[in-house]
Amino acid sequence: MCSAIHQPAADTTADACPGMPHRRVLVAVDGSDQALSAVKLVAGMARAMPLDVTLLHACPSADEWASTLPILSPSPEAFLSRARVIGQELLHRYRRLFPRTCHVEEILTAGSPSTHIVRAAEAWHADLIVLGVHGWDPSFGERLGNTAAFVARRAPCPVMTVHSRQPAAKSSRGHSAWPALRPEVE
Amino acid sequence: MKNHPDQARKDYAAPGLSTRQPPERPDRTRPQPGTEDAGITKWPAVRRILVAVDGSEPSTWALDSAAALAARLEAQLAVIHVSEHPDPWDRSIPSDVSAEVLARLARRVPAPLVTMLLASEGEAASRIVDAAREWPADLVVIGGHARGRLTHLAPLGSVAEYVIRHSPCPVTTIMRPPAGQVRGAASERAAWPATWAGSGG
C-alpha cells in the first residue's frame, strides 16, 4: 500500500543532476528473448539520447564443447566455427535495430559470458551494462541467473537486467544461442 | 508445434486470418531488409522511472543515476521508500519516517524532475514491485547491497534480487557510485533514522 505524499507538476527540464547519464552502454546478447528485449530497450533509449553501444556475444569455447556439447557435434572445430558464424549473424541482426545515428560496436568472443562482460565493461569504460535475465536453479527455483548475478556483483558500473515477459521466454533458459545450432546437427 | 515468428507474421498479413492474430502481436523488432528503421513504429520507451531508496549509500547512487537518466529521457521520476517493521511485534512506527527520508532525498535532485514521492510500509521488495506494477513504471532503479551471512545466495541483496525477478519492467541495479562520485561522499546515512530506514536495495 503506497501513499503519494507529494505530486508536483511534471516538468522534466532539469539540467543539474548529481548522477551521470549513461552514455556508453554495453549490451550482452545471447539470442534469447530476454536479450532481444534488452536490445530493443537500449535501441529505444538511443532514439531519445545519444548513446555509444557495444554489443557483446560470447560463443561457447572449446572447453565448453568438450564438457557439454560432443553430443551435438562430433567435431569441435566445426561446432565452434558454426557458433562463431551464428554469433556474428546475431550481432549483425541486433545492430540493425539501432538508429543510424547511434554508434554501435560488436564484440564476438568465446568463453565465459560473465567474465567477458565484466572485462569488456572495464576496458571500454562502460556506463551501463544491459543483459537479459533467465536464471533457474533446481534447488531454489527461479532466481537470478549466474551470469547476471556475477556481472551485477563484479561490474564497474550499473547493471540493467531485462526480463522477457513473453511466454516463449520460459523455454529459453540457459545458453539460448545454442538451440540455433541444432537444426544443422540433427 | 509452435509457429515460427516469421510464419506468424505472414499469417497475420494474410486476408482472413487477421482475427486469429491480434493487432498487438506482430513482431516489430525486425526491420525490413534494406530499410532498417522503416516499418518500426513502436519502441519500448522509458517514460516512467521508479527509484527505490532507503538510508543506504547505494540507494543514493541509484537516485542520482535515475534522476540523470530521467532528465536525459524526459521521463517521470517517482521515488519510493518502504518502512519495514524492525520488530514484527511492534507496529508503532511513526508514519512520518518515510516522509522525512523522502523529503531529505528529494532535495538531491532538481524539484521539477520528481513526479511523485511514495511512502509505504511493509515488506520492501513486494511493495516496490507492486508500485512498479500499479504506476506502471517502465524502469526500476535500485541500489544493491548484500548484508548478513547469505550473501552467496543473494549477492545483490534480497530486496534487489526479488525486485529483479518479479518486476514487470527492467531493473537497473546500482552497486557502485556514478562516475566522478567518490564513495562515501553521497552518504548522509548517519543523519537518518537508521533503525527505521527501510530497504530500497
Tab-separated table of C-alpha atoms in Angstrom:
chain	number	residue	atom	x	y	z
A	1	MET	CA	0.000	0.000	0.000
A	2	CYS	CA	1.601	3.205	-1.144
A	3	SER	CA	0.583	6.722	-0.472
A	4	ALA	CA	1.646	9.579	-2.636
A	5	ILE	CA	2.727	12.369	-0.337
A	6	HIS	CA	3.925	14.820	-2.916
A	7	GLN	CA	2.990	15.244	-6.539
A	8	PRO	CA	4.314	18.399	-8.145
A	9	ALA	CA	3.612	19.308	-11.723
A	10	ALA	CA	5.551	17.198	-14.178
A	11	ASP	CA	8.218	19.346	-15.724
A	12	THR	CA	11.321	17.434	-16.644
A	13	THR	CA	13.559	20.187	-17.906
A	14	ALA	CA	16.226	19.813	-15.284
A	15	ASP	CA	19.830	20.481	-16.124
A	16	ALA	CA	21.760	19.790	-12.950
A	17	CYS	CA	21.738	16.244	-11.644
A	18	PRO	CA	24.383	14.726	-9.425
A	19	GLY	CA	24.500	11.444	-11.345
A	20	MET	CA	25.960	10.913	-14.783
A	21	PRO	CA	23.615	9.770	-17.535
A	22	HIS	CA	24.530	6.563	-19.267
A	23	ARG	CA	26.407	7.294	-22.461
A	24	ARG	CA	28.399	4.123	-23.090
A	25	VAL	CA	26.155	1.107	-22.913
A	26	LEU	CA	27.367	-2.473	-23.151
A	27	VAL	CA	24.622	-4.897	-24.156
A	28	ALA	CA	25.285	-8.600	-23.672
A	29	VAL	CA	23.299	-10.754	-26.068
A	30	ASP	CA	22.853	-14.483	-26.435
A	31	GLY	CA	19.968	-14.931	-28.827
A	32	SER	CA	17.341	-15.321	-26.119
A	33	ASP	CA	14.054	-13.479	-25.886
A	34	GLN	CA	15.437	-11.634	-22.899
A	35	ALA	CA	18.427	-10.426	-24.897
A	36	LEU	CA	16.133	-9.224	-27.660
A	37	SER	CA	14.093	-7.299	-25.106
A	38	ALA	CA	17.296	-5.754	-23.767
A	39	VAL	CA	18.427	-4.700	-27.235
A	40	LYS	CA	15.023	-3.234	-28.025
A	41	LEU	CA	15.066	-1.255	-24.801
A	42	VAL	CA	18.510	0.210	-25.487
A	43	ALA	CA	17.570	0.892	-29.096
A	44	GLY	CA	14.572	2.816	-27.818
A	45	MET	CA	16.802	4.791	-25.456
A	46	ALA	CA	19.188	5.502	-28.327
A	47	ARG	CA	16.337	7.244	-30.106
A	48	ALA	CA	15.923	9.622	-27.184
A	49	MET	CA	19.514	10.284	-26.159
A	50	PRO	CA	22.986	9.962	-27.689
A	51	LEU	CA	24.497	6.597	-26.885
A	52	ASP	CA	27.590	4.640	-27.757
A	53	VAL	CA	26.628	0.995	-27.764
A	54	THR	CA	28.710	-2.152	-27.739
A	55	LEU	CA	27.030	-5.469	-28.442
A	56	LEU	CA	28.832	-8.428	-26.914
A	57	HIS	CA	28.217	-12.067	-27.609
A	58	ALA	CA	30.231	-14.892	-26.085
A	59	CYS	CA	30.275	-18.109	-28.082
A	60	PRO	CA	30.883	-21.399	-26.318
A	61	SER	CA	34.555	-22.198	-26.016
A	62	ALA	CA	36.385	-25.438	-26.774
A	63	ASP	CA	36.306	-26.315	-23.092
A	64	GLU	CA	32.541	-25.962	-23.006
A	65	TRP	CA	32.234	-28.100	-26.104
A	66	ALA	CA	34.322	-30.822	-24.507
A	67	SER	CA	32.287	-30.818	-21.315
A	68	THR	CA	28.768	-30.497	-22.608
A	69	LEU	CA	28.425	-30.456	-26.338
A	70	PRO	CA	30.015	-33.504	-28.001
A	71	ILE	CA	26.548	-34.960	-28.271
A	72	LEU	CA	25.577	-32.104	-30.570
A	73	SER	CA	28.600	-32.125	-32.817
A	74	PRO	CA	31.401	-34.694	-33.075
A	75	SER	CA	33.900	-32.111	-34.288
A	76	PRO	CA	34.830	-29.200	-32.052
A	77	GLU	CA	36.214	-27.199	-34.965
A	78	ALA	CA	33.014	-27.461	-36.951
A	79	PHE	CA	30.904	-26.668	-33.933
A	80	LEU	CA	32.921	-23.655	-32.868
A	81	SER	CA	33.125	-22.364	-36.416
A	82	ARG	CA	29.370	-22.670	-36.714
A	83	ALA	CA	28.941	-20.956	-33.340
A	84	ARG	CA	31.067	-18.036	-34.494
A	85	VAL	CA	29.036	-17.636	-37.669
A	86	ILE	CA	25.799	-17.686	-35.718
A	87	GLY	CA	27.190	-15.237	-33.180
A	88	GLN	CA	28.253	-12.851	-35.931
A	89	GLU	CA	24.843	-13.065	-37.578
A	90	LEU	CA	23.232	-12.425	-34.213
A	91	LEU	CA	25.289	-9.289	-33.649
A	92	HIS	CA	24.596	-8.013	-37.161
A	93	ARG	CA	20.879	-8.583	-36.738
A	94	TYR	CA	20.777	-6.743	-33.441
A	95	ARG	CA	22.929	-3.946	-34.770
A	96	ARG	CA	20.351	-3.161	-37.435
A	97	LEU	CA	17.807	-2.405	-34.718
A	98	PHE	CA	19.691	0.725	-33.702
A	99	PRO	CA	19.246	4.078	-35.423
A	100	ARG	CA	21.938	5.136	-37.848
A	101	THR	CA	22.936	7.994	-35.573
A	102	CYS	CA	23.927	5.561	-32.844
A	103	HIS	CA	27.497	4.318	-32.878
A	104	VAL	CA	27.423	0.563	-32.414
A	105	GLU	CA	30.388	-1.738	-31.976
A	106	GLU	CA	30.363	-5.508	-31.927
A	107	ILE	CA	32.429	-7.847	-29.791
A	108	LEU	CA	32.371	-11.551	-30.569
A	109	THR	CA	34.303	-13.648	-28.114
A	110	ALA	CA	34.408	-17.177	-26.780
A	111	GLY	CA	34.274	-18.409	-23.235
A	112	SER	CA	32.515	-17.444	-20.056
A	113	PRO	CA	29.997	-14.672	-20.827
A	114	SER	CA	30.067	-13.209	-17.326
A	115	THR	CA	33.853	-12.825	-17.289
A	116	HIS	CA	33.940	-11.297	-20.739
A	117	ILE	CA	31.129	-8.895	-19.960
A	118	VAL	CA	32.872	-7.558	-16.870
A	119	ARG	CA	36.244	-7.319	-18.610
A	120	ALA	CA	34.761	-5.560	-21.619
A	121	ALA	CA	32.917	-3.119	-19.392
A	122	GLU	CA	36.134	-2.305	-17.568
A	123	ALA	CA	38.199	-1.966	-20.730
A	124	TRP	CA	35.590	0.066	-22.579
A	125	HIS	CA	34.679	2.193	-19.523
A	126	ALA	CA	31.021	1.368	-19.865
A	127	ASP	CA	28.491	3.480	-18.001
A	128	LEU	CA	25.840	0.793	-18.078
A	129	ILE	CA	25.627	-2.928	-18.735
A	130	VAL	CA	22.353	-4.301	-20.048
A	131	LEU	CA	21.618	-8.016	-20.134
A	132	GLY	CA	18.716	-10.375	-20.090
A	133	VAL	CA	17.854	-12.475	-17.076
A	134	HIS	CA	16.931	-16.113	-17.340
A	135	GLY	CA	18.113	-17.951	-14.310
A	136	TRP	CA	16.852	-21.144	-12.824
A	137	ASP	CA	18.229	-23.246	-10.051
A	138	PRO	CA	16.864	-26.709	-9.246
A	139	SER	CA	17.372	-26.098	-5.545
A	140	PHE	CA	15.784	-22.698	-5.304
A	141	GLY	CA	13.539	-22.465	-8.328
A	142	GLU	CA	13.570	-19.320	-10.365
A	143	ARG	CA	16.273	-16.958	-9.265
A	144	LEU	CA	18.819	-14.583	-10.661
A	145	GLY	CA	20.954	-16.357	-13.231
A	146	ASN	CA	24.619	-16.990	-12.639
A	147	THR	CA	25.714	-14.634	-15.378
A	148	ALA	CA	23.515	-11.774	-14.217
A	149	ALA	CA	24.469	-12.302	-10.582
A	150	PHE	CA	28.187	-12.402	-11.369
A	151	VAL	CA	28.010	-9.339	-13.582
A	152	ALA	CA	25.922	-7.339	-11.145
A	153	ARG	CA	28.341	-8.157	-8.334
A	154	ARG	CA	31.569	-7.504	-10.234
A	155	ALA	CA	30.604	-4.886	-12.774
A	156	PRO	CA	32.301	-1.488	-12.544
A	157	CYS	CA	29.052	0.256	-13.467
A	158	PRO	CA	25.280	-0.067	-13.008
A	159	VAL	CA	23.667	-3.184	-14.430
A	160	MET	CA	20.256	-3.211	-16.068
A	161	THR	CA	18.555	-6.589	-16.089
A	162	VAL	CA	15.742	-7.203	-18.507
A	163	HIS	CA	13.111	-9.890	-18.366
A	164	SER	CA	11.102	-11.021	-21.298
A	165	ARG	CA	7.523	-11.445	-20.205
A	166	GLN	CA	6.629	-13.302	-23.359
A	167	PRO	CA	5.544	-16.902	-22.774
A	168	ALA	CA	8.308	-18.158	-25.052
A	169	ALA	CA	10.881	-16.858	-22.602
A	170	LYS	CA	10.209	-19.748	-20.240
A	171	SER	CA	11.537	-22.227	-22.747
A	172	SER	CA	14.711	-20.325	-23.480
A	173	ARG	CA	16.711	-20.745	-20.322
A	174	GLY	CA	20.411	-21.336	-20.490
A	175	HIS	CA	22.606	-20.529	-23.449
A	176	SER	CA	19.879	-19.780	-25.909
A	177	ALA	CA	22.139	-19.255	-28.879
A	178	TRP	CA	22.905	-22.950	-28.864
A	179	PRO	CA	19.497	-24.228	-29.978
A	180	ALA	CA	20.116	-22.387	-33.211
A	181	LEU	CA	22.881	-24.879	-33.886
A	182	ARG	CA	20.621	-27.857	-33.565
A	183	PRO	CA	18.909	-27.888	-36.963
A	184	GLU	CA	22.246	-28.466	-38.612
A	185	VAL	CA	23.400	-31.284	-36.366
A	186	GLU	CA	20.118	-33.134	-36.103
B	1	MET	CA	4.375	-27.425	-32.888
B	2	LYS	CA	4.857	-23.778	-32.259
B	3	ASN	CA	4.759	-21.402	-35.213
B	4	HIS	CA	7.883	-19.535	-36.131
B	5	PRO	CA	7.526	-15.776	-35.545
B	6	ASP	CA	8.028	-15.108	-39.234
B	7	GLN	CA	5.265	-17.532	-40.025
B	8	ALA	CA	3.012	-15.828	-37.522
B	9	ARG	CA	3.663	-12.516	-39.205
B	10	LYS	CA	2.760	-13.981	-42.576
B	11	ASP	CA	-0.421	-15.393	-41.135
B	12	TYR	CA	-1.307	-12.041	-39.697
B	13	ALA	CA	-0.775	-10.332	-43.044
B	14	ALA	CA	-2.863	-12.882	-44.902
B	15	PRO	CA	-6.503	-11.921	-45.560
B	16	GLY	CA	-8.991	-13.766	-43.465
B	17	LEU	CA	-6.556	-14.701	-40.748
B	18	SER	CA	-6.276	-11.356	-39.038
B	19	THR	CA	-8.825	-12.296	-36.443
B	20	ARG	CA	-6.636	-15.151	-35.285
B	21	GLN	CA	-3.690	-12.854	-34.621
B	22	PRO	CA	-4.471	-9.777	-32.517
B	23	PRO	CA	-3.050	-6.477	-33.773
B	24	GLU	CA	-0.599	-6.155	-30.899
B	25	ARG	CA	1.123	-9.417	-31.736
B	26	PRO	CA	3.059	-8.667	-34.943
B	27	ASP	CA	6.787	-8.646	-34.428
B	28	ARG	CA	8.091	-5.142	-34.980
B	29	THR	CA	11.574	-5.927	-33.804
B	30	ARG	CA	12.974	-6.997	-37.144
B	31	PRO	CA	13.403	-4.244	-39.695
B	32	GLN	CA	12.532	-4.787	-43.307
B	33	PRO	CA	15.571	-5.709	-45.420
B	34	GLY	CA	17.358	-2.617	-46.604
B	35	THR	CA	15.126	-0.199	-44.797
B	36	GLU	CA	16.489	-0.590	-41.275
B	37	ASP	CA	14.308	1.776	-39.258
B	38	ALA	CA	11.489	1.759	-41.779
B	39	GLY	CA	8.443	-0.092	-40.617
B	40	ILE	CA	9.389	0.048	-36.950
B	41	THR	CA	6.974	2.430	-35.350
B	42	LYS	CA	6.927	1.330	-31.749
B	43	TRP	CA	9.918	1.045	-29.479
B	44	PRO	CA	9.999	0.437	-25.771
B	45	ALA	CA	10.368	3.891	-24.290
B	46	VAL	CA	11.386	4.683	-20.746
B	47	ARG	CA	8.823	7.281	-19.700
B	48	ARG	CA	8.375	6.418	-16.046
B	49	ILE	CA	11.273	5.615	-13.751
B	50	LEU	CA	10.704	4.319	-10.240
B	51	VAL	CA	13.656	4.545	-7.877
B	52	ALA	CA	13.631	2.792	-4.527
B	53	VAL	CA	15.530	4.461	-1.723
B	54	ASP	CA	16.462	3.793	1.859
B	55	GLY	CA	19.160	5.276	4.017
B	56	SER	CA	21.974	3.439	2.294
B	57	GLU	CA	24.650	4.853	0.088
B	58	PRO	CA	23.781	2.614	-2.898
B	59	SER	CA	20.228	3.909	-2.854
B	60	THR	CA	21.576	7.442	-3.028
B	61	TRP	CA	23.639	6.464	-6.058
B	62	ALA	CA	20.509	4.910	-7.515
B	63	LEU	CA	18.590	8.140	-7.024
B	64	ASP	CA	21.345	10.184	-8.652
B	65	SER	CA	21.574	7.820	-11.580
B	66	ALA	CA	17.816	7.639	-12.040
B	67	ALA	CA	17.495	11.417	-11.878
B	68	ALA	CA	20.177	11.877	-14.518
B	69	LEU	CA	18.541	9.326	-16.762
B	70	ALA	CA	15.095	10.840	-16.239
B	71	ALA	CA	16.416	14.265	-17.148
B	72	ARG	CA	18.022	12.916	-20.296
B	73	LEU	CA	14.996	10.893	-21.382
B	74	GLU	CA	12.483	13.492	-20.193
B	75	ALA	CA	10.886	10.779	-18.124
B	76	GLN	CA	8.800	10.993	-14.996
B	77	LEU	CA	10.592	10.062	-11.800
B	78	ALA	CA	8.922	8.544	-8.763
B	79	VAL	CA	10.798	7.888	-5.539
B	80	ILE	CA	9.571	5.199	-3.176
B	81	HIS	CA	10.601	4.476	0.379
B	82	VAL	CA	9.290	1.497	2.288
B	83	SER	CA	9.373	1.489	6.066
B	84	GLU	CA	9.890	-2.033	7.265
B	85	HIS	CA	8.979	-3.069	10.755
B	86	PRO	CA	12.200	-3.823	12.612
B	87	ASP	CA	10.252	-5.667	15.272
B	88	PRO	CA	7.379	-7.802	13.975
B	89	TRP	CA	5.578	-7.395	17.308
B	90	ASP	CA	5.931	-3.631	17.385
B	91	ARG	CA	3.843	-1.870	14.766
B	92	SER	CA	4.086	1.547	16.344
B	93	ILE	CA	6.324	3.072	13.712
B	94	PRO	CA	5.786	6.734	13.133
B	95	SER	CA	4.223	7.258	9.747
B	96	ASP	CA	6.370	10.273	9.006
B	97	VAL	CA	9.617	8.280	8.768
B	98	SER	CA	9.228	7.704	5.058
B	99	ALA	CA	8.181	11.281	4.540
B	100	GLU	CA	11.290	12.512	6.293
B	101	VAL	CA	13.600	10.260	4.328
B	102	LEU	CA	11.907	11.085	1.044
B	103	ALA	CA	11.964	14.798	1.711
B	104	ARG	CA	15.659	14.635	2.553
B	105	LEU	CA	16.474	12.639	-0.561
B	106	ALA	CA	14.257	14.612	-2.874
B	107	ARG	CA	16.417	17.651	-2.239
B	108	ARG	CA	19.292	15.875	-4.028
B	109	VAL	CA	17.582	16.112	-7.380
B	110	PRO	CA	16.051	19.089	-9.161
B	111	ALA	CA	12.490	19.502	-7.947
B	112	PRO	CA	10.785	19.517	-11.346
B	113	LEU	CA	12.187	16.076	-12.050
B	114	VAL	CA	10.410	14.321	-9.238
B	115	THR	CA	6.891	13.478	-10.263
B	116	MET	CA	5.876	11.559	-7.193
B	117	LEU	CA	7.105	10.577	-3.755
B	118	LEU	CA	5.715	7.320	-2.477
B	119	ALA	CA	5.739	6.320	1.175
B	120	SER	CA	4.871	2.771	2.019
B	121	GLU	CA	5.053	0.339	4.892
B	122	GLY	CA	5.550	-3.382	4.903
B	123	GLU	CA	7.815	-5.754	3.048
B	124	ALA	CA	10.044	-3.596	0.893
B	125	ALA	CA	10.567	-5.944	-2.033
B	126	SER	CA	6.921	-6.689	-2.683
B	127	ARG	CA	5.896	-3.062	-2.129
B	128	ILE	CA	8.387	-1.885	-4.724
B	129	VAL	CA	7.173	-4.454	-7.234
B	130	ASP	CA	3.554	-3.536	-6.518
B	131	ALA	CA	4.310	0.133	-7.032
B	132	ALA	CA	6.123	-0.601	-10.301
B	133	ARG	CA	3.131	-2.610	-11.478
B	134	GLU	CA	0.485	-0.128	-10.408
B	135	TRP	CA	2.083	3.108	-11.619
B	136	PRO	CA	3.131	1.493	-14.080
B	137	ALA	CA	6.883	2.029	-14.282
B	138	ASP	CA	8.982	1.437	-17.376
B	139	LEU	CA	12.173	1.067	-15.351
B	140	VAL	CA	13.022	0.426	-11.718
B	141	VAL	CA	16.313	1.678	-10.331
B	142	ILE	CA	17.501	0.214	-7.059
B	143	GLY	CA	20.677	0.130	-5.047
B	144	GLY	CA	22.124	-3.278	-4.375
B	145	HIS	CA	23.913	-4.241	-1.211
B	146	ALA	CA	24.124	-7.677	0.323
B	147	ARG	CA	24.161	-7.952	4.078
B	148	GLY	CA	24.436	-10.806	6.505
B	149	ARG	CA	25.636	-14.362	6.032
B	150	LEU	CA	23.618	-15.265	2.973
B	151	THR	CA	25.386	-13.028	0.510
B	152	HIS	CA	26.300	-16.031	-1.619
B	153	LEU	CA	22.592	-16.722	-2.141
B	154	ALA	CA	21.625	-13.133	-2.824
B	155	PRO	CA	24.756	-11.257	-3.881
B	156	LEU	CA	22.790	-8.129	-4.713
B	157	GLY	CA	20.757	-8.179	-1.559
B	158	SER	CA	17.485	-9.982	-1.093
B	159	VAL	CA	15.347	-6.972	-1.934
B	160	ALA	CA	17.153	-6.190	-5.179
B	161	GLU	CA	17.059	-9.827	-6.271
B	162	TYR	CA	13.357	-10.107	-5.525
B	163	VAL	CA	12.651	-6.948	-7.466
B	164	ILE	CA	14.724	-8.148	-10.418
B	165	ARG	CA	12.868	-11.439	-10.529
B	166	HIS	CA	9.367	-10.097	-10.061
B	167	SER	CA	9.389	-6.626	-11.522
B	168	PRO	CA	7.126	-6.150	-14.533
B	169	CYS	CA	9.777	-3.942	-16.138
B	170	PRO	CA	13.578	-3.808	-16.477
B	171	VAL	CA	15.574	-3.160	-13.331
B	172	THR	CA	18.829	-1.269	-13.017
B	173	THR	CA	20.927	-2.268	-10.039
B	174	ILE	CA	23.449	0.237	-8.747
B	175	MET	CA	26.275	-1.166	-6.671
B	176	ARG	CA	28.932	1.393	-7.453
B	177	PRO	CA	28.924	5.182	-7.270
B	178	PRO	CA	28.350	7.018	-10.534
B	179	ALA	CA	31.422	8.117	-12.430
B	180	GLY	CA	33.051	11.066	-10.734
B	181	GLN	CA	31.371	10.451	-7.415
B	182	VAL	CA	33.544	9.286	-4.568
B	183	ARG	CA	32.298	6.527	-2.322
B	184	GLY	CA	31.103	7.991	0.933
B	185	ALA	CA	30.633	11.500	-0.382
B	186	ALA	CA	26.955	10.971	-1.055
B	187	SER	CA	26.160	9.284	2.182
B	188	GLU	CA	24.034	11.040	4.713
B	189	ARG	CA	23.239	7.838	6.451
B	190	ALA	CA	24.385	8.886	9.872
B	191	ALA	CA	21.836	11.655	9.944
B	192	TRP	CA	18.971	9.306	9.142
B	193	PRO	CA	16.906	7.168	11.450
B	194	ALA	CA	18.846	4.020	10.706
B	195	THR	CA	16.543	1.893	12.800
B	196	TRP	CA	13.615	2.522	10.564
B	197	ALA	CA	15.435	3.005	7.312
B	198	GLY	CA	13.585	0.635	5.046
B	199	SER	CA	15.030	-1.346	2.238
B	200	GLY	CA	15.499	0.022	-1.173
B	201	GLY	CA	18.103	-2.436	-2.129
